[in-house]
Short mmCIF file of C-alpha atoms in Angstrom, two decimals:
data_model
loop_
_atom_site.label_atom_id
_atom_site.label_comp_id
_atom_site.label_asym_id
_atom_site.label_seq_id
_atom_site.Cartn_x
_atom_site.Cartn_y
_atom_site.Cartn_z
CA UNK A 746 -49.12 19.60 15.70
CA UNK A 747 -49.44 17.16 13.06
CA UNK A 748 -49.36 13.38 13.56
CA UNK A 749 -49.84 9.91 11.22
CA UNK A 750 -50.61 6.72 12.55
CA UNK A 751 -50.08 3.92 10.24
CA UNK A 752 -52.23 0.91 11.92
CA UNK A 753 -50.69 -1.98 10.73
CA UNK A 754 -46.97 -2.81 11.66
CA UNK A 755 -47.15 -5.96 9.59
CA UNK A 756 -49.19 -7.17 6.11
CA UNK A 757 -48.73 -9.99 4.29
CA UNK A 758 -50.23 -10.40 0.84
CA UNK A 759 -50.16 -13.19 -1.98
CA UNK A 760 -48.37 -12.05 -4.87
CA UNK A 761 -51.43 -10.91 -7.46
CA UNK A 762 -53.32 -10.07 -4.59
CA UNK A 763 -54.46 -6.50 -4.30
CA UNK A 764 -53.01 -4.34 -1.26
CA UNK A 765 -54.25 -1.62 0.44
CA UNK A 766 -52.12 0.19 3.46
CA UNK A 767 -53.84 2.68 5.67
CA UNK A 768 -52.98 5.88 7.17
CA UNK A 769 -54.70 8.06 9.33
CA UNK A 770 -53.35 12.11 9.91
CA UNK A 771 -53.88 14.43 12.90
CA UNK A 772 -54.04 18.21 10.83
CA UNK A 773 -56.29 21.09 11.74
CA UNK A 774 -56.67 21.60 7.95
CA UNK A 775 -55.88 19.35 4.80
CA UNK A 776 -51.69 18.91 5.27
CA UNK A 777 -49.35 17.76 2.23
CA UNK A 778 -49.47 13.79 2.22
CA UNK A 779 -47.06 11.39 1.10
CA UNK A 780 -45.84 7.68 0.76
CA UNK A 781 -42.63 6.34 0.71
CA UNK A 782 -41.25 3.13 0.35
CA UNK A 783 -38.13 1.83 1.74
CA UNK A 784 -36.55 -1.32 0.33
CA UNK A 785 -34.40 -3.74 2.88
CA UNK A 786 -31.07 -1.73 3.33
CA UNK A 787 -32.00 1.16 1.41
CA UNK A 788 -33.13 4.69 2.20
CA UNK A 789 -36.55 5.99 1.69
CA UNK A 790 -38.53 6.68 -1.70
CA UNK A 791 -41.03 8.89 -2.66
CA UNK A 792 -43.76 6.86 -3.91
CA UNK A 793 -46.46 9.96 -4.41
CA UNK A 794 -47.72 12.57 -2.96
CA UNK A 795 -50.87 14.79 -2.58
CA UNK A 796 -51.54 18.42 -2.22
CA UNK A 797 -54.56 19.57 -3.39
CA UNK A 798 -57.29 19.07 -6.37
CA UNK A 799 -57.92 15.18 -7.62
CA UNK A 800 -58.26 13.03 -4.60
CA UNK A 801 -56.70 9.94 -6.34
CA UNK A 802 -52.92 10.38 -6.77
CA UNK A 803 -50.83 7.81 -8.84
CA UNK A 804 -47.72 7.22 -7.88
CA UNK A 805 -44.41 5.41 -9.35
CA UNK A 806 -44.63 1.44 -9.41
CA UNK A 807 -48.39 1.08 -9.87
CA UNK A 808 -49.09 2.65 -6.52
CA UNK A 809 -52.07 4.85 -5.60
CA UNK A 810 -53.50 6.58 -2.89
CA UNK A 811 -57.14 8.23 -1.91
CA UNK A 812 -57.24 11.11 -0.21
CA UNK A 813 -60.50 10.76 2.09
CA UNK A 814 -60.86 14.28 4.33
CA UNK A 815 -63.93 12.85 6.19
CA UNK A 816 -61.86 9.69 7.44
CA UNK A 817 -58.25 12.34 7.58
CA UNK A 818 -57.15 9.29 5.83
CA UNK A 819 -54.58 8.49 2.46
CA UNK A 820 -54.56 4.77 1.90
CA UNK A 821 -52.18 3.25 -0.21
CA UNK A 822 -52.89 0.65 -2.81
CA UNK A 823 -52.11 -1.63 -5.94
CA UNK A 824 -53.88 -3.56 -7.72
CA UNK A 825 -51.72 -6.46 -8.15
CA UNK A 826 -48.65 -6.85 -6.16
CA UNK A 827 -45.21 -8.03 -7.22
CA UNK A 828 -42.68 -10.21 -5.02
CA UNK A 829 -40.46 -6.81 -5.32
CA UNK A 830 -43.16 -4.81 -3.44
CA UNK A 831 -41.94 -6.42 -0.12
CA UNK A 832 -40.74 -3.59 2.13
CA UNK A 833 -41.62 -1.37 4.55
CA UNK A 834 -43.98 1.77 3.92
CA UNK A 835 -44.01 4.89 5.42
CA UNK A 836 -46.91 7.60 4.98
CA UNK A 837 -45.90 10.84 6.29
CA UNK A 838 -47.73 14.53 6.71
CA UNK A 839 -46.35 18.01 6.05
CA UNK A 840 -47.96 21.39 6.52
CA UNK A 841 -49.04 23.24 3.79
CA UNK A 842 -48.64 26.87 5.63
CA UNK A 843 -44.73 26.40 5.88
CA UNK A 844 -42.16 25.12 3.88
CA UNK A 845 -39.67 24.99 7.02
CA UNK A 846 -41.45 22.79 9.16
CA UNK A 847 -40.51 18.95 9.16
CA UNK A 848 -42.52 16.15 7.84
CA UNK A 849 -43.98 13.87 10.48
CA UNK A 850 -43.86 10.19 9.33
CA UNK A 851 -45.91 7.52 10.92
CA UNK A 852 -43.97 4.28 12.34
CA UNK A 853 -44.06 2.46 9.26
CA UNK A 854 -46.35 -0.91 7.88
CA UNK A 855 -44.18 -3.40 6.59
CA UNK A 856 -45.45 -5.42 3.71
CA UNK A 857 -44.27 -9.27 2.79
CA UNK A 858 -44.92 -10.83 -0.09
CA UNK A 859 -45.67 -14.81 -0.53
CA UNK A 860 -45.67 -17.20 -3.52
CA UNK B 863 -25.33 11.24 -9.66
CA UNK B 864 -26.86 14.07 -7.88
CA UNK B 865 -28.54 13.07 -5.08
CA UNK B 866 -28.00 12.85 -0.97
CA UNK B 867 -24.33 10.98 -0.40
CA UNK B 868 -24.10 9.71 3.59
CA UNK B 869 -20.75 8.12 4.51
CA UNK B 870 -19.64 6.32 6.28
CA UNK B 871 -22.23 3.51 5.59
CA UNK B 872 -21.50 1.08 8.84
CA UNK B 873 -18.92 2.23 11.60
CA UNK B 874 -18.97 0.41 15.37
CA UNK B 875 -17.88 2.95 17.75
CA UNK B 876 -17.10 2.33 21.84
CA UNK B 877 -18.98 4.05 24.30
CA UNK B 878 -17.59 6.96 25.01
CA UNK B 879 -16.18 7.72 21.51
CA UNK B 880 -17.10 10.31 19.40
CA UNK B 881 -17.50 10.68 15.47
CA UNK B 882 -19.44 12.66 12.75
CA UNK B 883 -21.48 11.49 10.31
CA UNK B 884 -21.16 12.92 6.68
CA UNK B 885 -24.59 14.35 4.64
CA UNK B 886 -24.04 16.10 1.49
CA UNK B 887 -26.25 16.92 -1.26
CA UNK B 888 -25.45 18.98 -4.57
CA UNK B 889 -28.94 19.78 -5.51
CA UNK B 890 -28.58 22.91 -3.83
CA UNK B 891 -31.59 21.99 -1.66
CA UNK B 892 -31.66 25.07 1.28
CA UNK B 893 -33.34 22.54 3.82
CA UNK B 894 -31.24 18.96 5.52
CA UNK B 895 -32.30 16.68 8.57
CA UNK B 896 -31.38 13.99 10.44
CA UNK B 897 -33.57 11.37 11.25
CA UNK B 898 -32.78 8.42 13.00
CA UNK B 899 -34.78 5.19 12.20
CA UNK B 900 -35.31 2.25 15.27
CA UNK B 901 -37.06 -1.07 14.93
CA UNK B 902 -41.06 -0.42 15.86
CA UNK B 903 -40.51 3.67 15.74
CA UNK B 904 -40.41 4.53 12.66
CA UNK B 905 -38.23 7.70 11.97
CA UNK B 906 -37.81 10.22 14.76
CA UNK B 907 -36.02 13.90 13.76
CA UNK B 908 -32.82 14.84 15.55
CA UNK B 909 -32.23 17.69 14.35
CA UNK B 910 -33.14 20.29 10.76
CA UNK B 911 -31.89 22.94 9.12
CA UNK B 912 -33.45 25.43 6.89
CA UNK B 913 -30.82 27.12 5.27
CA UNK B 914 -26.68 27.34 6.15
CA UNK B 915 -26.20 28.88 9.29
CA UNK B 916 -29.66 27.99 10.77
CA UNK B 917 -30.05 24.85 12.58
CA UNK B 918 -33.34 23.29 15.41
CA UNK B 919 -33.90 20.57 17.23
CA UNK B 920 -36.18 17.47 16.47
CA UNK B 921 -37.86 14.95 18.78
CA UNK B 922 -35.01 13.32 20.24
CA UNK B 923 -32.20 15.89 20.14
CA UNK B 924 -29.87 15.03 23.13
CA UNK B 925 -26.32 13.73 22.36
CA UNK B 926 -26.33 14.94 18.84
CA UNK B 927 -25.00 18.36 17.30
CA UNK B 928 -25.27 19.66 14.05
CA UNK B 929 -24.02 22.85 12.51
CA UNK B 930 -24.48 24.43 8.41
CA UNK B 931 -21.66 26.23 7.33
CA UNK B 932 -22.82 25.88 3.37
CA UNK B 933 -25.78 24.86 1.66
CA UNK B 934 -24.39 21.55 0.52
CA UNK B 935 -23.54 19.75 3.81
CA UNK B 936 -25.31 19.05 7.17
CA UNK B 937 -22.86 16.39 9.66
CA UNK B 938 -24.13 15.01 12.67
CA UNK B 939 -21.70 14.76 15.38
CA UNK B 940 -21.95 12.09 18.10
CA UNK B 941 -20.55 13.83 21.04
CA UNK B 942 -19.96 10.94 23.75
CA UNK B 943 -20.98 8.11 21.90
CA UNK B 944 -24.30 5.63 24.01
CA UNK B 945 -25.63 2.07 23.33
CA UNK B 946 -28.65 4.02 23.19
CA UNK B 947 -27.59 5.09 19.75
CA UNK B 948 -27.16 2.48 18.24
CA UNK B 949 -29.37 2.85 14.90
CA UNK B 950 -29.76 3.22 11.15
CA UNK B 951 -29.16 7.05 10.57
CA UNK B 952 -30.91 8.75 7.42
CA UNK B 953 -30.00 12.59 5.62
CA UNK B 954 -32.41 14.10 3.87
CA UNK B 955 -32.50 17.05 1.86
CA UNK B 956 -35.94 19.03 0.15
CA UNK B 957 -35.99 22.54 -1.62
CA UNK B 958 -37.83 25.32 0.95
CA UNK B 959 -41.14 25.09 -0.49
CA UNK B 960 -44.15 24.03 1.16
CA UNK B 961 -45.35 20.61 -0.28
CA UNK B 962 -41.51 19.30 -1.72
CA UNK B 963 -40.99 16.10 -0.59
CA UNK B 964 -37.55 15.06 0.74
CA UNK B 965 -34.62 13.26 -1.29
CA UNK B 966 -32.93 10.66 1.57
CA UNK B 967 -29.52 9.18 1.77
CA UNK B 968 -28.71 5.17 1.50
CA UNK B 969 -28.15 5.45 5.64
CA UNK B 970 -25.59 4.71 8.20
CA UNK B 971 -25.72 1.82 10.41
CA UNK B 972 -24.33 3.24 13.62
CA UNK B 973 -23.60 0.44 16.57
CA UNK B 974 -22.43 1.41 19.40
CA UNK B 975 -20.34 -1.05 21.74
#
């Protein structure tokens, strides 16, 4: 079974300051990869996702991500982050053989944002 | 607006009580979950379905039931309501193709007394 482990529960970055979040997936072969974004009291957004071809997705908001099979990694990042970046992030897997099985998300990094 | 609409959005129950929550979507998406969403664990299934009639269980299934009867809406019904359930519930719907990533509800903050 698929899983995602998201290593950091907490990041705090200097507005301007570049960001990168990391994820790390569990998948016999290359799964469907995603980030969303989930502002305070909201539900969850689909930032981007990746399925196959260009390893370098772009996403809504001036996001990216890498897809890196040697390191079963898809790290998120921006360039230069806003003050309405702050939220939590949530990278999640899905498997490419079925389109009945469930996403697995990882437990989330949330990101603050400071002056 | 089409989209995933989850009422109530806050409701305090007692232990003991029951209630459903409300997930409807009008995208004509075929699959719906529940997932509910706890400080430090991230979002945990309760329970999918991938089409109306056709419901299964997610991670942490016990005290919840769900049931399809059309495409458009998936409620979650609280049995015998716990502290233990106290949380921030999300719907989410996706089209039944590999790779489609879900649409999600605004949530329902659930606390239970």
């Amino acid at each position: 079974a698929q899983s995602v482990t998201q290593p950091d529960i907490h990041i705090t970055v200097s507005e301007g300051a570049s960001l990168e979040l990391r994820c790390n997936y569990s998948y016999g072969a290359t799964p469907y990869l995603f980030w969303y974004v989930q502002s305070p009291g909201q539900g969850l957004q689909l930032l981007l996702k990746y399925f196959s071809g260009d390893t370098l997705v772009q996403g809504i908001k001036g996001f990216e991500a890498e897809f890196k099979r040697s390191q079963s990694s898809f790290n998120l990042r921006k360039p230069s982050v806003h003050w309405s970046d702050a939220a939590e992030y949530f990278c999640a897997v899905g498997d490419p053989t079925s389109g009945n099985t469930p996403l697995v998300f990882g437990k989330g990094t949330r990101l603050s944002v400071i002056a | 607006n089409a989209g995933v609409t989850q009422t109530p959005k806050f409701q305090v129950l007692k232990t003991g009580q029951s209630m459903t929550l409300q997930c409807a979507q009008d995208m004509n998406h075929e699959y719906m979950s529940w997932y509910r969403q706890d400080p430090g664990m991230g979002l945990r299934l309760i329970h999918y379905s991938v089409g109306a009639g056709i419901t299964d269980q997610g991670e942490v299934p016990n005290g919840y039931n769900v049931s399809r009867s059309t495409t458009e809406d998936f409620p979650l019904r609280l049995l015998s309501a716990a502290p233990s359930q106290t949380s921030v519930y999300f719907c989410a719907s996706r089209r039944a193709i590999s790779g489609e990533g879900y649409t999600f509800g605004s949530g329902t903050r659930l606390t239970v007394v």
